[in-house]
PQR file of N, CA, C, O and H, with PARSE charges and radii, in Angstrom:
ATOM      1  N   MET A   1       0.847  -1.173   0.000 -0.4000 1.5000
ATOM      2  CA  MET A   1       0.000   0.000   0.000 -0.0000 2.0000
ATOM      3  C   MET A   1       0.893   1.237   0.000  0.5500 1.7000
ATOM      4  O   MET A   1       1.880   1.312   0.732 -0.5500 1.4000
ATOM      5  N   LYS A   2       0.532   2.179  -0.817 -0.4000 1.5000
ATOM      6  CA  LYS A   2       1.351   3.372  -0.917 -0.0000 2.0000
ATOM      7  C   LYS A   2       1.014   4.406   0.157  0.5500 1.7000
ATOM      8  O   LYS A   2       1.917   5.020   0.727 -0.5500 1.4000
ATOM      9  H   LYS A   2      -0.270   2.117  -1.412  0.4000 1.0000
ATOM     10  N   GLU A   3      -0.295   4.607   0.444 -0.4000 1.5000
ATOM     11  CA  GLU A   3      -0.659   5.657   1.387 -0.0000 2.0000
ATOM     12  C   GLU A   3      -1.971   5.313   2.092  0.5500 1.7000
ATOM     13  O   GLU A   3      -2.811   4.588   1.561 -0.5500 1.4000
ATOM     14  H   GLU A   3      -1.028   4.108  -0.019  0.4000 1.0000
ATOM     15  N   ILE A   4      -2.120   5.851   3.294 -0.4000 1.5000
ATOM     16  CA  ILE A   4      -3.361   5.735   4.049 -0.0000 2.0000
ATOM     17  C   ILE A   4      -3.738   7.135   4.522  0.5500 1.7000
ATOM     18  O   ILE A   4      -2.872   7.953   4.833 -0.5500 1.4000
ATOM     19  H   ILE A   4      -1.438   6.441   3.725  0.4000 1.0000
ATOM     20  N   ILE A   5      -5.037   7.397   4.571 -0.4000 1.5000
ATOM     21  CA  ILE A   5      -5.533   8.722   4.942 -0.0000 2.0000
ATOM     22  C   ILE A   5      -6.248   8.637   6.287  0.5500 1.7000
ATOM     23  O   ILE A   5      -7.017   7.709   6.541 -0.5500 1.4000
ATOM     24  H   ILE A   5      -5.740   6.733   4.318  0.4000 1.0000
ATOM     25  N   PHE A   6      -5.980   9.625   7.144 -0.4000 1.5000
ATOM     26  CA  PHE A   6      -6.660   9.750   8.428 -0.0000 2.0000
ATOM     27  C   PHE A   6      -7.362  11.101   8.495  0.5500 1.7000
ATOM     28  O   PHE A   6      -6.807  12.120   8.085 -0.5500 1.4000
ATOM     29  H   PHE A   6      -5.355  10.378   6.938  0.4000 1.0000
ATOM     30  N   ILE A   7      -8.582  11.098   9.015 -0.4000 1.5000
ATOM     31  CA  ILE A   7      -9.307  12.326   9.320 -0.0000 2.0000
ATOM     32  C   ILE A   7      -8.987  12.657  10.775  0.5500 1.7000
ATOM     33  O   ILE A   7      -9.254  11.855  11.669 -0.5500 1.4000
ATOM     34  H   ILE A   7      -9.032  10.270   9.348  0.4000 1.0000
ATOM     35  N   VAL A   8      -8.420  13.832  11.011 -0.4000 1.5000
ATOM     36  CA  VAL A   8      -8.006  14.262  12.354 -0.0000 2.0000
ATOM     37  C   VAL A   8      -8.905  15.409  12.804  0.5500 1.7000
ATOM     38  O   VAL A   8      -9.127  16.369  12.066 -0.5500 1.4000
ATOM     39  H   VAL A   8      -8.204  14.484  10.284  0.4000 1.0000
ATOM     40  N   GLU A   9      -9.413  15.291  14.021 -0.4000 1.5000
ATOM     41  CA  GLU A   9     -10.256  16.337  14.590 -0.0000 2.0000
ATOM     42  C   GLU A   9      -9.775  16.671  15.993  0.5500 1.7000
ATOM     43  O   GLU A   9      -9.244  15.817  16.702 -0.5500 1.4000
ATOM     44  H   GLU A   9      -9.232  14.511  14.620  0.4000 1.0000
ATOM     45  N   GLU A  10      -9.970  17.924  16.382 -0.4000 1.5000
ATOM     46  CA  GLU A  10      -9.689  18.314  17.761 -0.0000 2.0000
ATOM     47  C   GLU A  10     -10.795  17.741  18.641  0.5500 1.7000
ATOM     48  O   GLU A  10     -11.976  17.849  18.310 -0.5500 1.4000
ATOM     49  H   GLU A  10     -10.402  18.618  15.806  0.4000 1.0000
ATOM     50  N   ASP A  11     -10.412  17.136  19.755 -0.4000 1.5000
ATOM     51  CA  ASP A  11     -11.374  16.580  20.699 -0.0000 2.0000
ATOM     52  C   ASP A  11     -11.870  17.709  21.602  0.5500 1.7000
ATOM     53  O   ASP A  11     -11.059  18.484  22.108 -0.5500 1.4000
ATOM     54  H   ASP A  11      -9.453  17.049  20.024  0.4000 1.0000
ATOM     55  N   PRO A  12     -13.184  17.819  21.816 -0.5600 1.5000
ATOM     56  CA  PRO A  12     -13.700  18.888  22.683  0.2800 2.0000
ATOM     57  C   PRO A  12     -13.129  18.850  24.105  0.5500 1.7000
ATOM     58  O   PRO A  12     -13.076  19.875  24.785 -0.5500 1.4000
ATOM     59  N   GLU A  13     -12.706  17.675  24.545 -0.4000 1.5000
ATOM     60  CA  GLU A  13     -12.145  17.533  25.888 -0.0000 2.0000
ATOM     61  C   GLU A  13     -10.627  17.710  25.901  0.5500 1.7000
ATOM     62  O   GLU A  13      -9.994  17.570  26.948 -0.5500 1.4000
ATOM     63  H   GLU A  13     -12.749  16.843  23.993  0.4000 1.0000
ATOM     64  N   GLY A  14     -10.049  18.015  24.753 -0.4000 1.5000
ATOM     65  CA  GLY A  14      -8.606  18.215  24.642 -0.0000 2.0000
ATOM     66  C   GLY A  14      -7.956  17.139  23.806  0.5500 1.7000
ATOM     67  O   GLY A  14      -8.418  15.998  23.784 -0.5500 1.4000
ATOM     68  H   GLY A  14     -10.563  18.129  23.903  0.4000 1.0000
ATOM     69  N   GLY A  15      -6.902  17.487  23.127 -0.4000 1.5000
ATOM     70  CA  GLY A  15      -6.180  16.532  22.295 -0.0000 2.0000
ATOM     71  C   GLY A  15      -6.816  16.386  20.925  0.5500 1.7000
ATOM     72  O   GLY A  15      -7.581  17.237  20.472 -0.5500 1.4000
ATOM     73  H   GLY A  15      -6.526  18.414  23.145  0.4000 1.0000
ATOM     74  N   TYR A  16      -6.467  15.260  20.272 -0.4000 1.5000
ATOM     75  CA  TYR A  16      -6.893  15.001  18.903 -0.0000 2.0000
ATOM     76  C   TYR A  16      -7.342  13.552  18.755  0.5500 1.7000
ATOM     77  O   TYR A  16      -6.884  12.667  19.479 -0.5500 1.4000
ATOM     78  H   TYR A  16      -5.845  14.569  20.641  0.4000 1.0000
ATOM     79  N   THR A  17      -8.252  13.325  17.798 -0.4000 1.5000
ATOM     80  CA  THR A  17      -8.647  11.970  17.433 -0.0000 2.0000
ATOM     81  C   THR A  17      -8.362  11.779  15.952  0.5500 1.7000
ATOM     82  O   THR A  17      -8.386  12.736  15.178 -0.5500 1.4000
ATOM     83  H   THR A  17      -8.624  14.044  17.210  0.4000 1.0000
ATOM     84  N   ALA A  18      -8.093  10.542  15.561 -0.4000 1.5000
ATOM     85  CA  ALA A  18      -7.825  10.227  14.159 -0.0000 2.0000
ATOM     86  C   ALA A  18      -8.546   8.941  13.777  0.5500 1.7000
ATOM     87  O   ALA A  18      -8.463   7.936  14.483 -0.5500 1.4000
ATOM     88  H   ALA A  18      -8.074   9.764  16.189  0.4000 1.0000
ATOM     89  N   GLN A  19      -9.253   8.986  12.651 -0.4000 1.5000
ATOM     90  CA  GLN A  19      -9.982   7.829  12.113 -0.0000 2.0000
ATOM     91  C   GLN A  19      -9.507   7.610  10.683  0.5500 1.7000
ATOM     92  O   GLN A  19      -9.513   8.545   9.882 -0.5500 1.4000
ATOM     93  H   GLN A  19      -9.320   9.802  12.078  0.4000 1.0000
ATOM     94  N   SER A  20      -9.098   6.393  10.354 -0.4000 1.5000
ATOM     95  CA  SER A  20      -8.631   6.135   8.995 -0.0000 2.0000
ATOM     96  C   SER A  20      -9.814   6.055   8.037  0.5500 1.7000
ATOM     97  O   SER A  20     -10.928   5.704   8.427 -0.5500 1.4000
ATOM     98  H   SER A  20      -9.093   5.634  11.005  0.4000 1.0000
ATOM     99  N   VAL A  21      -9.551   6.384   6.792 -0.4000 1.5000
ATOM    100  CA  VAL A  21     -10.550   6.289   5.735 -0.0000 2.0000
ATOM    101  C   VAL A  21     -10.399   4.916   5.090  0.5500 1.7000
ATOM    102  O   VAL A  21      -9.356   4.604   4.515 -0.5500 1.4000
ATOM    103  H   VAL A  21      -8.646   6.669   6.476  0.4000 1.0000
ATOM    104  N   GLY A  22     -11.444   4.099   5.187 -0.4000 1.5000
ATOM    105  CA  GLY A  22     -11.435   2.793   4.544 -0.0000 2.0000
ATOM    106  C   GLY A  22     -10.979   1.641   5.426  0.5500 1.7000
ATOM    107  O   GLY A  22     -11.044   0.486   5.005 -0.5500 1.4000
ATOM    108  H   GLY A  22     -12.291   4.352   5.654  0.4000 1.0000
ATOM    109  N   TYR A  23     -10.524   1.922   6.623 -0.4000 1.5000
ATOM    110  CA  TYR A  23     -10.084   0.881   7.548 -0.0000 2.0000
ATOM    111  C   TYR A  23     -10.625   1.188   8.937  0.5500 1.7000
ATOM    112  O   TYR A  23     -10.899   2.346   9.253 -0.5500 1.4000
ATOM    113  H   TYR A  23     -10.471   2.861   6.965  0.4000 1.0000
ATOM    114  N   SER A  24     -10.779   0.178   9.757 -0.4000 1.5000
ATOM    115  CA  SER A  24     -11.270   0.357  11.131 -0.0000 2.0000
ATOM    116  C   SER A  24     -10.099   0.646  12.067  0.5500 1.7000
ATOM    117  O   SER A  24      -9.760  -0.165  12.928 -0.5500 1.4000
ATOM    118  H   SER A  24     -10.557  -0.763   9.501  0.4000 1.0000
ATOM    119  N   ILE A  25      -9.495   1.805  11.885 -0.4000 1.5000
ATOM    120  CA  ILE A  25      -8.362   2.208  12.716 -0.0000 2.0000
ATOM    121  C   ILE A  25      -8.712   3.554  13.343  0.5500 1.7000
ATOM    122  O   ILE A  25      -9.019   4.514  12.637 -0.5500 1.4000
ATOM    123  H   ILE A  25      -9.770   2.464  11.186  0.4000 1.0000
ATOM    124  N   PHE A  26      -8.665   3.616  14.655 -0.4000 1.5000
ATOM    125  CA  PHE A  26      -8.984   4.824  15.400 -0.0000 2.0000
ATOM    126  C   PHE A  26      -7.963   4.981  16.514  0.5500 1.7000
ATOM    127  O   PHE A  26      -7.622   4.011  17.190 -0.5500 1.4000
ATOM    128  H   PHE A  26      -8.416   2.836  15.229  0.4000 1.0000
ATOM    129  N   THR A  27      -7.477   6.199  16.704 -0.4000 1.5000
ATOM    130  CA  THR A  27      -6.555   6.461  17.805 -0.0000 2.0000
ATOM    131  C   THR A  27      -6.673   7.918  18.225  0.5500 1.7000
ATOM    132  O   THR A  27      -7.380   8.702  17.592 -0.5500 1.4000
ATOM    133  H   THR A  27      -7.755   6.987  16.155  0.4000 1.0000
ATOM    134  N   GLU A  28      -5.975   8.271  19.296 -0.4000 1.5000
ATOM    135  CA  GLU A  28      -6.026   9.635  19.806 -0.0000 2.0000
ATOM    136  C   GLU A  28      -4.695  10.007  20.432  0.5500 1.7000
ATOM    137  O   GLU A  28      -3.853   9.147  20.689 -0.5500 1.4000
ATOM    138  H   GLU A  28      -5.401   7.634  19.810  0.4000 1.0000
ATOM    139  N   GLY A  29      -4.513  11.304  20.674 -0.4000 1.5000
ATOM    140  CA  GLY A  29      -3.294  11.789  21.312 -0.0000 2.0000
ATOM    141  C   GLY A  29      -3.511  13.182  21.860  0.5500 1.7000
ATOM    142  O   GLY A  29      -4.364  13.926  21.375 -0.5500 1.4000
ATOM    143  H   GLY A  29      -5.196  12.003  20.465  0.4000 1.0000
ATOM    144  N   GLU A  30      -2.740  13.532  22.868 -0.4000 1.5000
ATOM    145  CA  GLU A  30      -2.859  14.859  23.492 -0.0000 2.0000
ATOM    146  C   GLU A  30      -2.284  15.961  22.602  0.5500 1.7000
ATOM    147  O   GLU A  30      -2.775  17.090  22.621 -0.5500 1.4000
ATOM    148  H   GLU A  30      -2.047  12.928  23.262  0.4000 1.0000
ATOM    149  N   THR A  31      -1.247  15.642  21.821 -0.4000 1.5000
ATOM    150  CA  THR A  31      -0.634  16.593  20.902 -0.0000 2.0000
ATOM    151  C   THR A  31      -0.592  15.961  19.518  0.5500 1.7000
ATOM    152  O   THR A  31      -0.818  14.759  19.378 -0.5500 1.4000
ATOM    153  H   THR A  31      -0.848  14.724  21.805  0.4000 1.0000
ATOM    154  N   LEU A  32      -0.303  16.767  18.485 -0.4000 1.5000
ATOM    155  CA  LEU A  32      -0.187  16.203  17.139 -0.0000 2.0000
ATOM    156  C   LEU A  32       0.987  15.234  17.049  0.5500 1.7000
ATOM    157  O   LEU A  32       0.897  14.222  16.354 -0.5500 1.4000
ATOM    158  H   LEU A  32      -0.119  17.743  18.598  0.4000 1.0000
ATOM    159  N   GLU A  33       2.079  15.526  17.737 -0.4000 1.5000
ATOM    160  CA  GLU A  33       3.233  14.620  17.721 -0.0000 2.0000
ATOM    161  C   GLU A  33       2.878  13.272  18.364  0.5500 1.7000
ATOM    162  O   GLU A  33       3.242  12.217  17.844 -0.5500 1.4000
ATOM    163  H   GLU A  33       2.152  16.349  18.301  0.4000 1.0000
ATOM    164  N   GLU A  34       2.173  13.314  19.487 -0.4000 1.5000
ATOM    165  CA  GLU A  34       1.742  12.069  20.141 -0.0000 2.0000
ATOM    166  C   GLU A  34       0.751  11.318  19.254  0.5500 1.7000
ATOM    167  O   GLU A  34       0.791  10.091  19.173 -0.5500 1.4000
ATOM    168  H   GLU A  34       1.877  14.170  19.910  0.4000 1.0000
ATOM    169  N   LEU A  35      -0.133  12.055  18.592 -0.4000 1.5000
ATOM    170  CA  LEU A  35      -1.100  11.422  17.687 -0.0000 2.0000
ATOM    171  C   LEU A  35      -0.385  10.703  16.549  0.5500 1.7000
ATOM    172  O   LEU A  35      -0.753   9.581  16.200 -0.5500 1.4000
ATOM    173  H   LEU A  35      -0.165  13.052  18.657  0.4000 1.0000
ATOM    174  N   LYS A  36       0.626  11.331  15.972 -0.4000 1.5000
ATOM    175  CA  LYS A  36       1.382  10.704  14.879 -0.0000 2.0000
ATOM    176  C   LYS A  36       2.045   9.409  15.348  0.5500 1.7000
ATOM    177  O   LYS A  36       2.033   8.409  14.629 -0.5500 1.4000
ATOM    178  H   LYS A  36       0.924  12.242  16.256  0.4000 1.0000
ATOM    179  N   LYS A  37       2.619   9.424  16.546 -0.4000 1.5000
ATOM    180  CA  LYS A  37       3.232   8.221  17.107 -0.0000 2.0000
ATOM    181  C   LYS A  37       2.174   7.139  17.304  0.5500 1.7000
ATOM    182  O   LYS A  37       2.407   5.974  16.982 -0.5500 1.4000
ATOM    183  H   LYS A  37       2.629  10.236  17.129  0.4000 1.0000
ATOM    184  N   ASN A  38       1.013   7.521  17.832 -0.4000 1.5000
ATOM    185  CA  ASN A  38      -0.057   6.554  18.075 -0.0000 2.0000
ATOM    186  C   ASN A  38      -0.623   5.993  16.774  0.5500 1.7000
ATOM    187  O   ASN A  38      -1.025   4.830  16.726 -0.5500 1.4000
ATOM    188  H   ASN A  38       0.823   8.468  18.094  0.4000 1.0000
ATOM    189  N   ILE A  39      -0.659   6.812  15.711 -0.4000 1.5000
ATOM    190  CA  ILE A  39      -1.104   6.324  14.405 -0.0000 2.0000
ATOM    191  C   ILE A  39      -0.137   5.254  13.904  0.5500 1.7000
ATOM    192  O   ILE A  39      -0.569   4.211  13.414 -0.5500 1.4000
ATOM    193  H   ILE A  39      -0.333   7.757  15.750  0.4000 1.0000
ATOM    194  N   LYS A  40       1.163   5.503  14.021 -0.4000 1.5000
ATOM    195  CA  LYS A  40       2.154   4.504  13.592 -0.0000 2.0000
ATOM    196  C   LYS A  40       2.005   3.209  14.387  0.5500 1.7000
ATOM    197  O   LYS A  40       2.083   2.120  13.819 -0.5500 1.4000
ATOM    198  H   LYS A  40       1.514   6.350  14.419  0.4000 1.0000
ATOM    199  N   ASP A  41       1.789   3.324  15.702 -0.4000 1.5000
ATOM    200  CA  ASP A  41       1.585   2.132  16.538 -0.0000 2.0000
ATOM    201  C   ASP A  41       0.332   1.377  16.117  0.5500 1.7000
ATOM    202  O   ASP A  41       0.336   0.147  16.054 -0.5500 1.4000
ATOM    203  H   ASP A  41       1.725   4.209  16.164  0.4000 1.0000
ATOM    204  N   ALA A  42      -0.747   2.114  15.825 -0.4000 1.5000
ATOM    205  CA  ALA A  42      -2.001   1.479  15.410 -0.0000 2.0000
ATOM    206  C   ALA A  42      -1.829   0.764  14.070  0.5500 1.7000
ATOM    207  O   ALA A  42      -2.384  -0.316  13.865 -0.5500 1.4000
ATOM    208  H   ALA A  42      -0.751   3.113  15.876  0.4000 1.0000
ATOM    209  N   LEU A  43      -1.066   1.360  13.167 -0.4000 1.5000
ATOM    210  CA  LEU A  43      -0.827   0.722  11.868 -0.0000 2.0000
ATOM    211  C   LEU A  43      -0.039  -0.579  12.021  0.5500 1.7000
ATOM    212  O   LEU A  43      -0.301  -1.558  11.322 -0.5500 1.4000
ATOM    213  H   LEU A  43      -0.615   2.237  13.333  0.4000 1.0000
ATOM    214  N   LYS A  44       0.936  -0.579  12.946 -0.4000 1.5000
ATOM    215  CA  LYS A  44       1.709  -1.802  13.202 -0.0000 2.0000
ATOM    216  C   LYS A  44       0.816  -2.927  13.706  0.5500 1.7000
ATOM    217  O   LYS A  44       1.048  -4.096  13.400 -0.5500 1.4000
ATOM    218  H   LYS A  44       1.149   0.217  13.513  0.4000 1.0000
ATOM    219  N   CYS A  45      -0.211  -2.569  14.482 -0.4000 1.5000
ATOM    220  CA  CYS A  45      -1.148  -3.574  15.001 -0.0000 2.0000
ATOM    221  C   CYS A  45      -2.111  -4.066  13.923  0.5500 1.7000
ATOM    222  O   CYS A  45      -2.546  -5.217  13.958 -0.5500 1.4000
ATOM    223  H   CYS A  45      -0.400  -1.619  14.730  0.4000 1.0000
ATOM    224  N   HIS A  46      -2.444  -3.204  12.973 -0.4000 1.5000
ATOM    225  CA  HIS A  46      -3.462  -3.517  11.972 -0.0000 2.0000
ATOM    226  C   HIS A  46      -2.899  -4.243  10.748  0.5500 1.7000
ATOM    227  O   HIS A  46      -3.576  -5.097  10.175 -0.5500 1.4000
ATOM    228  H   HIS A  46      -2.090  -2.269  12.945  0.4000 1.0000
ATOM    229  N   PHE A  47      -1.679  -3.916  10.342 -0.4000 1.5000
ATOM    230  CA  PHE A  47      -1.087  -4.472   9.127 -0.0000 2.0000
ATOM    231  C   PHE A  47       0.147  -5.310   9.441  0.5500 1.7000
ATOM    232  O   PHE A  47       0.830  -5.094  10.443 -0.5500 1.4000
ATOM    233  H   PHE A  47      -1.129  -3.223  10.807  0.4000 1.0000
ATOM    234  N   GLU A  48       0.414  -6.263   8.567 -0.4000 1.5000
ATOM    235  CA  GLU A  48       1.679  -6.991   8.611 -0.0000 2.0000
ATOM    236  C   GLU A  48       2.782  -6.026   8.161  0.5500 1.7000
ATOM    237  O   GLU A  48       2.512  -5.051   7.458 -0.5500 1.4000
ATOM    238  H   GLU A  48      -0.140  -6.439   7.753  0.4000 1.0000
ATOM    239  N   LYS A  49       4.011  -6.300   8.564 -0.4000 1.5000
ATOM    240  CA  LYS A  49       5.123  -5.390   8.275 -0.0000 2.0000
ATOM    241  C   LYS A  49       5.243  -5.079   6.779  0.5500 1.7000
ATOM    242  O   LYS A  49       5.473  -3.929   6.405 -0.5500 1.4000
ATOM    243  H   LYS A  49       4.231  -7.091   9.135  0.4000 1.0000
ATOM    244  N   GLU A  50       5.088  -6.088   5.929 -0.4000 1.5000
ATOM    245  CA  GLU A  50       5.244  -5.885   4.484 -0.0000 2.0000
ATOM    246  C   GLU A  50       4.056  -5.135   3.862  0.5500 1.7000
ATOM    247  O   GLU A  50       4.146  -4.674   2.724 -0.5500 1.4000
ATOM    248  H   GLU A  50       4.901  -7.022   6.234  0.4000 1.0000
ATOM    249  N   ASP A  51       2.943  -5.012   4.603 -0.4000 1.5000
ATOM    250  CA  ASP A  51       1.755  -4.335   4.083 -0.0000 2.0000
ATOM    251  C   ASP A  51       1.582  -2.909   4.617  0.5500 1.7000
ATOM    252  O   ASP A  51       0.609  -2.237   4.274 -0.5500 1.4000
ATOM    253  H   ASP A  51       2.870  -5.387   5.527  0.4000 1.0000
ATOM    254  N   LEU A  52       2.521  -2.440   5.458 -0.4000 1.5000
ATOM    255  CA  LEU A  52       2.419  -1.091   6.014 -0.0000 2.0000
ATOM    256  C   LEU A  52       2.458  -0.043   4.897  0.5500 1.7000
ATOM    257  O   LEU A  52       3.213  -0.194   3.936 -0.5500 1.4000
ATOM    258  H   LEU A  52       3.312  -2.985   5.737  0.4000 1.0000
ATOM    259  N   PRO A  53       1.648   1.020   5.016 -0.5600 1.5000
ATOM    260  CA  PRO A  53       1.670   2.070   3.984  0.2800 2.0000
ATOM    261  C   PRO A  53       2.992   2.836   4.007  0.5500 1.7000
ATOM    262  O   PRO A  53       3.631   2.970   5.051 -0.5500 1.4000
ATOM    263  N   LEU A  54       3.388   3.334   2.839 -0.4000 1.5000
ATOM    264  CA  LEU A  54       4.610   4.125   2.753 -0.0000 2.0000
ATOM    265  C   LEU A  54       4.411   5.534   3.304  0.5500 1.7000
ATOM    266  O   LEU A  54       5.327   6.112   3.888 -0.5500 1.4000
ATOM    267  H   LEU A  54       2.869   3.225   1.991  0.4000 1.0000
ATOM    268  N   PHE A  55       3.205   6.088   3.116 -0.4000 1.5000
ATOM    269  CA  PHE A  55       2.905   7.444   3.548 -0.0000 2.0000
ATOM    270  C   PHE A  55       1.619   7.472   4.351  0.5500 1.7000
ATOM    271  O   PHE A  55       0.714   6.667   4.131 -0.5500 1.4000
ATOM    272  H   PHE A  55       2.460   5.618   2.641  0.4000 1.0000
ATOM    273  N   ILE A  56       1.550   8.413   5.287 -0.4000 1.5000
ATOM    274  CA  ILE A  56       0.346   8.644   6.086 -0.0000 2.0000
ATOM    275  C   ILE A  56      -0.079  10.081   5.817  0.5500 1.7000
ATOM    276  O   ILE A  56       0.668  11.022   6.085 -0.5500 1.4000
ATOM    277  H   ILE A  56       2.285   9.068   5.466  0.4000 1.0000
ATOM    278  N   ARG A  57      -1.288  10.240   5.283 -0.4000 1.5000
ATOM    279  CA  ARG A  57      -1.810  11.576   4.992 -0.0000 2.0000
ATOM    280  C   ARG A  57      -2.831  11.943   6.063  0.5500 1.7000
ATOM    281  O   ARG A  57      -3.750  11.173   6.342 -0.5500 1.4000
ATOM    282  H   ARG A  57      -1.895   9.475   5.064  0.4000 1.0000
ATOM    283  N   LEU A  58      -2.666  13.125   6.664 -0.4000 1.5000
ATOM    284  CA  LEU A  58      -3.586  13.601   7.691 -0.0000 2.0000
ATOM    285  C   LEU A  58      -4.430  14.740   7.131  0.5500 1.7000
ATOM    286  O   LEU A  58      -3.896  15.748   6.668 -0.5500 1.4000
ATOM    287  H   LEU A  58      -1.919  13.751   6.438  0.4000 1.0000
ATOM    288  N   HIS A  59      -5.736  14.576   7.176 -0.4000 1.5000
ATOM    289  CA  HIS A  59      -6.670  15.643   6.834 -0.0000 2.0000
ATOM    290  C   HIS A  59      -7.156  16.209   8.156  0.5500 1.7000
ATOM    291  O   HIS A  59      -7.990  15.600   8.826 -0.5500 1.4000
ATOM    292  H   HIS A  59      -6.169  13.757   7.552  0.4000 1.0000
ATOM    293  N   ILE A  60      -6.641  17.364   8.534 -0.4000 1.5000
ATOM    294  CA  ILE A  60      -6.946  17.945   9.841 -0.0000 2.0000
ATOM    295  C   ILE A  60      -8.133  18.893   9.701  0.5500 1.7000
ATOM    296  O   ILE A  60      -8.085  19.879   8.965 -0.5500 1.4000
ATOM    297  H   ILE A  60      -5.963  17.859   7.990  0.4000 1.0000
ATOM    298  N   ILE A  61      -9.196  18.567  10.426 -0.4000 1.5000
ATOM    299  CA  ILE A  61     -10.419  19.360  10.410 -0.0000 2.0000
ATOM    300  C   ILE A  61     -10.435  20.238  11.646  0.5500 1.7000
ATOM    301  O   ILE A  61     -10.327  19.752  12.772 -0.5500 1.4000
ATOM    302  H   ILE A  61      -9.236  17.766  11.024  0.4000 1.0000
ATOM    303  N   LYS A  62     -10.569  21.514  11.425 -0.4000 1.5000
ATOM    304  CA  LYS A  62     -10.625  22.454  12.550 -0.0000 2.0000
ATOM    305  C   LYS A  62     -11.938  23.209  12.449  0.5500 1.7000
ATOM    306  O   LYS A  62     -12.227  23.859  11.444 -0.5500 1.4000
ATOM    307  H   LYS A  62     -10.657  21.909  10.511  0.4000 1.0000
ATOM    308  N   GLU A  63     -12.718  23.111  13.500 -0.4000 1.5000
ATOM    309  CA  GLU A  63     -13.993  23.807  13.530 -0.0000 2.0000
ATOM    310  C   GLU A  63     -13.815  25.141  14.236  0.5500 1.7000
ATOM    311  O   GLU A  63     -13.202  25.221  15.301 -0.5500 1.4000
ATOM    312  H   GLU A  63     -12.483  22.583  14.317  0.4000 1.0000
ATOM    313  N   GLU A  64     -14.357  26.176  13.632 -0.4000 1.5000
ATOM    314  CA  GLU A  64     -14.266  27.506  14.224 -0.0000 2.0000
ATOM    315  C   GLU A  64     -15.623  28.182  14.099  0.5500 1.7000
ATOM    316  O   GLU A  64     -16.293  28.067  13.072 -0.5500 1.4000
ATOM    317  H   GLU A  64     -14.855  26.111  12.767  0.4000 1.0000
ATOM    318  N   LYS A  65     -16.020  28.880  15.143 -0.4000 1.5000
ATOM    319  CA  LYS A  65     -17.318  29.551  15.166 -0.0000 2.0000
ATOM    320  C   LYS A  65     -17.091  31.022  15.500  0.5500 1.7000
ATOM    321  O   LYS A  65     -16.299  31.350  16.383 -0.5500 1.4000
ATOM    322  H   LYS A  65     -15.476  28.973  15.977  0.4000 1.0000
ATOM    323  N   PHE A  66     -17.794  31.907  14.785 -0.4000 1.5000
ATOM    324  CA  PHE A  66     -17.708  33.328  15.086 -0.0000 2.0000
ATOM    325  C   PHE A  66     -19.043  33.991  14.776  0.5500 1.7000
ATOM    326  O   PHE A  66     -19.847  33.455  14.013 -0.5500 1.4000
ATOM    327  H   PHE A  66     -18.438  31.640  14.067  0.4000 1.0000
ATOM    328  N   ALA A  67     -19.275  35.155  15.369 -0.4000 1.5000
ATOM    329  CA  ALA A  67     -20.531  35.879  15.205 -0.0000 2.0000
ATOM    330  C   ALA A  67     -20.526  36.662  13.899  0.5500 1.7000
ATOM    331  O   ALA A  67     -19.492  37.182  13.479 -0.5500 1.4000
ATOM    332  H   ALA A  67     -18.621  35.590  15.989  0.4000 1.0000
ATOM    333  N   TYR A  68     -21.673  36.740  13.272 -0.4000 1.5000
ATOM    334  CA  TYR A  68     -21.814  37.496  12.019 -0.0000 2.0000
ATOM    335  C   TYR A  68     -21.801  38.995  12.269  0.5500 1.7000
ATOM    336  O   TYR A  68     -21.205  39.751  11.502 -0.5500 1.4000
ATOM    337  H   TYR A  68     -22.513  36.318  13.613  0.4000 1.0000
ATOM    338  N   ALA A  69     -22.449  39.419  13.325 -0.4000 1.5000
ATOM    339  CA  ALA A  69     -22.613  40.856  13.595 -0.0000 2.0000
ATOM    340  C   ALA A  69     -21.368  41.499  14.150  0.5500 1.7000
ATOM    341  O   ALA A  69     -21.363  42.699  14.422 -0.5500 1.4000
ATOM    342  H   ALA A  69     -22.934  38.805  13.948  0.4000 1.0000
TER
END
């Protein structure tokens, strides 16, 4: 596999969550660096060594709210 995509969102209680697109892989971390480490660990658990993706793409969703007036 060449690449895997994760949707990353800020958790309302702090930190980040990541869900892979097309696979049942979910993880979380307090910082983006911790999240990246946890994603690599989750991939090692989900795939055999020879099937690990070469690249991990993160689509980071940030929600922001502001007043119109």
